[in-house]
């Protein structure tokens, strides 16, 4: 429970807050799931703006619009330059006036603050009065009195140089050889990487159009590129495996009608598997698509077995409808046993814990669902199609006779090898 864990951490931090040193920044607890990964990086560069101006525009304008895109969890600026008052102390001047860095810090902390100064009351109205002591410009900081020495005030300009600069200059981001600002975009834990990247890409032109002249917004890194490449390869493998399965079935059955019967089991099982995955909350990723590729060869097994048993009876002279009923009843138990055996191999994987279980659970659900549905199709849809599409003449074609003769020849050679 991420919310509960966040509240527990906040409670523990609040308990130790009173014993922390004075002057530190307030502890900040932010929840972030491990799945909130960075999906892309953007590079912001300009030839007309300083790094401070670039960071200010990116923080106020670009980050705000990116955060409103559906599926985006958070954005982060890397290499930014926040406005800050830079005070460069001169150690020799400090020593000459018997001052330390701590004296300067105390003077700035005490004099650069807004303090309540009371209130103004009347019979009908009341006004709160506050003393605005915050310093905004380098000149105001230079006029700040640090201490008194020999009756004369020692101002900050006497011991230091003050300028408006960047708060942190230790980070440097370069993109294509130019000084830039990096913006990372992280997705939400339940969001799809491809959908988030597509949404960000769609909004990039409108965001770039609103930037000042001379400022460029470029897509530097995209995590969806290898994912799309992997999905394309899986789709190609799925189409190739489907083609090879159909080709092998046709070579052995020798009939377009007979080939269509087990082939129908492939889309029926795959579509049903996708429905089960959607109901169970599984996503269509590289692993689940790999499972569907493996399932293409498994889902036709039961249908081919049922088809062959019914086809053998039809060739022997039995009417198609009767052959479909008797042939299915004869091997129904074997089909059920085979299906259950395959399903029991993959189902335990879905209940594994830790990282392995999360990684392969959807793969197991995809394959088990496809095999289970293929068994159901083999005992229902396949016999019905056999009774309607097959006829007694389907086993008398030249191609079928050639395939049968080839199978008989292989059987005889195998028998002689076993007997030897």
mmCIF file with all atom_site columns, N, CA and C in Angstrom, residues 8 14 82-83 136 143 147 184 208 210 214 226 237-238 266 273 285 317 378 383 400 412:
data_model
loop_
_atom_site.group_PDB
_atom_site.id
_atom_site.type_symbol
_atom_site.label_atom_id
_atom_site.label_alt_id
_atom_site.label_comp_id
_atom_site.label_asym_id
_atom_site.label_entity_id
_atom_site.label_seq_id
_atom_site.pdbx_PDB_ins_code
_atom_site.Cartn_x
_atom_site.Cartn_y
_atom_site.Cartn_z
_atom_site.occupancy
_atom_site.B_iso_or_equiv
_atom_site.pdbx_formal_charge
_atom_site.auth_seq_id
_atom_site.auth_comp_id
_atom_site.auth_asym_id
_atom_site.auth_atom_id
_atom_site.pdbx_PDB_model_num
ATOM 1  N N  . UNK A 1 8   ? 3.023   6.570   6.885   1.00 0.00 ? 8   UNK A N  1
ATOM 2  C CA . UNK A 1 8   ? 3.895   6.091   7.965   1.00 0.00 ? 8   UNK A CA 1
ATOM 3  C C  . UNK A 1 8   ? 5.225   6.836   7.974   1.00 0.00 ? 8   UNK A C  1
ATOM 4  N N  . UNK A 1 14  ? 7.897   13.468  11.172  1.00 0.00 ? 14  UNK A N  1
ATOM 5  C CA . UNK A 1 14  ? 7.375   14.512  12.063  1.00 0.00 ? 14  UNK A CA 1
ATOM 6  C C  . UNK A 1 14  ? 7.799   14.276  13.510  1.00 0.00 ? 14  UNK A C  1
ATOM 7  N N  . UNK A 1 82  ? 18.396  27.752  -11.205 1.00 0.00 ? 82  UNK A N  1
ATOM 8  C CA . UNK A 1 82  ? 17.412  28.545  -10.479 1.00 0.00 ? 82  UNK A CA 1
ATOM 9  C C  . UNK A 1 82  ? 18.019  29.887  -10.050 1.00 0.00 ? 82  UNK A C  1
ATOM 10 N N  . UNK A 1 83  ? 17.174  30.909  -10.087 1.00 0.00 ? 83  UNK A N  1
ATOM 11 C CA . UNK A 1 83  ? 17.633  32.225  -9.662  1.00 0.00 ? 83  UNK A CA 1
ATOM 12 C C  . UNK A 1 83  ? 17.985  32.202  -8.175  1.00 0.00 ? 83  UNK A C  1
ATOM 13 N N  . UNK A 1 136 ? 15.391  41.821  -2.211  1.00 0.00 ? 136 UNK A N  1
ATOM 14 C CA . UNK A 1 136 ? 15.101  41.345  -3.552  1.00 0.00 ? 136 UNK A CA 1
ATOM 15 C C  . UNK A 1 136 ? 16.232  41.591  -4.544  1.00 0.00 ? 136 UNK A C  1
ATOM 16 N N  . UNK A 1 143 ? 23.556  46.653  0.986   1.00 0.00 ? 143 UNK A N  1
ATOM 17 C CA . UNK A 1 143 ? 23.330  47.652  2.043   1.00 0.00 ? 143 UNK A CA 1
ATOM 18 C C  . UNK A 1 143 ? 23.068  47.022  3.400   1.00 0.00 ? 143 UNK A C  1
ATOM 19 N N  . UNK A 1 147 ? 27.566  43.936  11.005  1.00 0.00 ? 147 UNK A N  1
ATOM 20 C CA . UNK A 1 147 ? 27.985  44.176  12.397  1.00 0.00 ? 147 UNK A CA 1
ATOM 21 C C  . UNK A 1 147 ? 28.462  45.615  12.525  1.00 0.00 ? 147 UNK A C  1
ATOM 22 N N  . UNK A 1 184 ? 12.789  15.274  -18.062 1.00 0.00 ? 184 UNK A N  1
ATOM 23 C CA . UNK A 1 184 ? 12.350  13.881  -18.098 1.00 0.00 ? 184 UNK A CA 1
ATOM 24 C C  . UNK A 1 184 ? 10.851  13.810  -17.827 1.00 0.00 ? 184 UNK A C  1
ATOM 25 N N  . UNK A 1 208 ? 5.906   23.749  -28.252 1.00 0.00 ? 208 UNK A N  1
ATOM 26 C CA . UNK A 1 208 ? 7.022   24.451  -28.899 1.00 0.00 ? 208 UNK A CA 1
ATOM 27 C C  . UNK A 1 208 ? 6.568   25.755  -29.544 1.00 0.00 ? 208 UNK A C  1
ATOM 28 N N  . UNK A 1 210 ? 4.455   27.828  -28.414 1.00 0.00 ? 210 UNK A N  1
ATOM 29 C CA . UNK A 1 210 ? 4.283   28.876  -27.407 1.00 0.00 ? 210 UNK A CA 1
ATOM 30 C C  . UNK A 1 210 ? 5.569   29.345  -26.767 1.00 0.00 ? 210 UNK A C  1
ATOM 31 N N  . UNK A 1 214 ? 13.605  31.673  -30.798 1.00 0.00 ? 214 UNK A N  1
ATOM 32 C CA . UNK A 1 214 ? 14.978  31.227  -30.599 1.00 0.00 ? 214 UNK A CA 1
ATOM 33 C C  . UNK A 1 214 ? 15.119  30.062  -29.659 1.00 0.00 ? 214 UNK A C  1
ATOM 34 N N  . UNK A 1 226 ? 12.411  1.128   -28.799 1.00 0.00 ? 226 UNK A N  1
ATOM 35 C CA . UNK A 1 226 ? 12.678  -0.321  -28.772 1.00 0.00 ? 226 UNK A CA 1
ATOM 36 C C  . UNK A 1 226 ? 11.432  -1.149  -28.540 1.00 0.00 ? 226 UNK A C  1
ATOM 37 N N  . UNK A 1 237 ? 6.576   -12.291 -36.464 1.00 0.00 ? 237 UNK A N  1
ATOM 38 C CA . UNK A 1 237 ? 6.696   -13.697 -36.072 1.00 0.00 ? 237 UNK A CA 1
ATOM 39 C C  . UNK A 1 237 ? 5.329   -14.360 -35.952 1.00 0.00 ? 237 UNK A C  1
ATOM 40 N N  . UNK A 1 238 ? 4.345   -13.601 -35.462 1.00 0.00 ? 238 UNK A N  1
ATOM 41 C CA . UNK A 1 238 ? 2.989   -14.139 -35.352 1.00 0.00 ? 238 UNK A CA 1
ATOM 42 C C  . UNK A 1 238 ? 2.407   -14.438 -36.729 1.00 0.00 ? 238 UNK A C  1
ATOM 43 N N  . UNK A 1 266 ? -7.588  -20.933 -34.660 1.00 0.00 ? 266 UNK A N  1
ATOM 44 C CA . UNK A 1 266 ? -6.537  -19.967 -34.311 1.00 0.00 ? 266 UNK A CA 1
ATOM 45 C C  . UNK A 1 266 ? -7.125  -18.598 -33.965 1.00 0.00 ? 266 UNK A C  1
ATOM 46 N N  . UNK A 1 273 ? -8.651  -15.305 -26.016 1.00 0.00 ? 273 UNK A N  1
ATOM 47 C CA . UNK A 1 273 ? -7.558  -15.066 -25.072 1.00 0.00 ? 273 UNK A CA 1
ATOM 48 C C  . UNK A 1 273 ? -7.402  -13.584 -24.775 1.00 0.00 ? 273 UNK A C  1
ATOM 49 N N  . UNK A 1 285 ? 1.712   -6.848  -24.104 1.00 0.00 ? 285 UNK A N  1
ATOM 50 C CA . UNK A 1 285 ? 3.101   -6.430  -24.182 1.00 0.00 ? 285 UNK A CA 1
ATOM 51 C C  . UNK A 1 285 ? 3.905   -7.472  -24.950 1.00 0.00 ? 285 UNK A C  1
ATOM 52 N N  . UNK A 1 317 ? -16.763 -44.251 -45.304 1.00 0.00 ? 317 UNK A N  1
ATOM 53 C CA . UNK A 1 317 ? -18.128 -44.383 -45.793 1.00 0.00 ? 317 UNK A CA 1
ATOM 54 C C  . UNK A 1 317 ? -19.195 -43.938 -44.833 1.00 0.00 ? 317 UNK A C  1
ATOM 55 N N  . UNK A 1 378 ? -12.221 -27.284 -30.140 1.00 0.00 ? 378 UNK A N  1
ATOM 56 C CA . UNK A 1 378 ? -12.029 -28.589 -30.778 1.00 0.00 ? 378 UNK A CA 1
ATOM 57 C C  . UNK A 1 378 ? -13.192 -29.529 -30.520 1.00 0.00 ? 378 UNK A C  1
ATOM 58 N N  . UNK A 1 383 ? -16.206 -30.183 -34.633 1.00 0.00 ? 383 UNK A N  1
ATOM 59 C CA . UNK A 1 383 ? -17.116 -31.237 -35.116 1.00 0.00 ? 383 UNK A CA 1
ATOM 60 C C  . UNK A 1 383 ? -18.260 -30.691 -35.965 1.00 0.00 ? 383 UNK A C  1
ATOM 61 N N  . UNK A 1 400 ? -4.415  -35.721 -51.471 1.00 0.00 ? 400 UNK A N  1
ATOM 62 C CA . UNK A 1 400 ? -4.624  -36.483 -50.238 1.00 0.00 ? 400 UNK A CA 1
ATOM 63 C C  . UNK A 1 400 ? -4.064  -37.888 -50.373 1.00 0.00 ? 400 UNK A C  1
ATOM 64 N N  . UNK A 1 412 ? 6.009   -47.477 -42.624 1.00 0.00 ? 412 UNK A N  1
ATOM 65 C CA . UNK A 1 412 ? 6.655   -48.760 -42.912 1.00 0.00 ? 412 UNK A CA 1
ATOM 66 C C  . UNK A 1 412 ? 8.153   -48.728 -42.624 1.00 0.00 ? 412 UNK A C  1
#
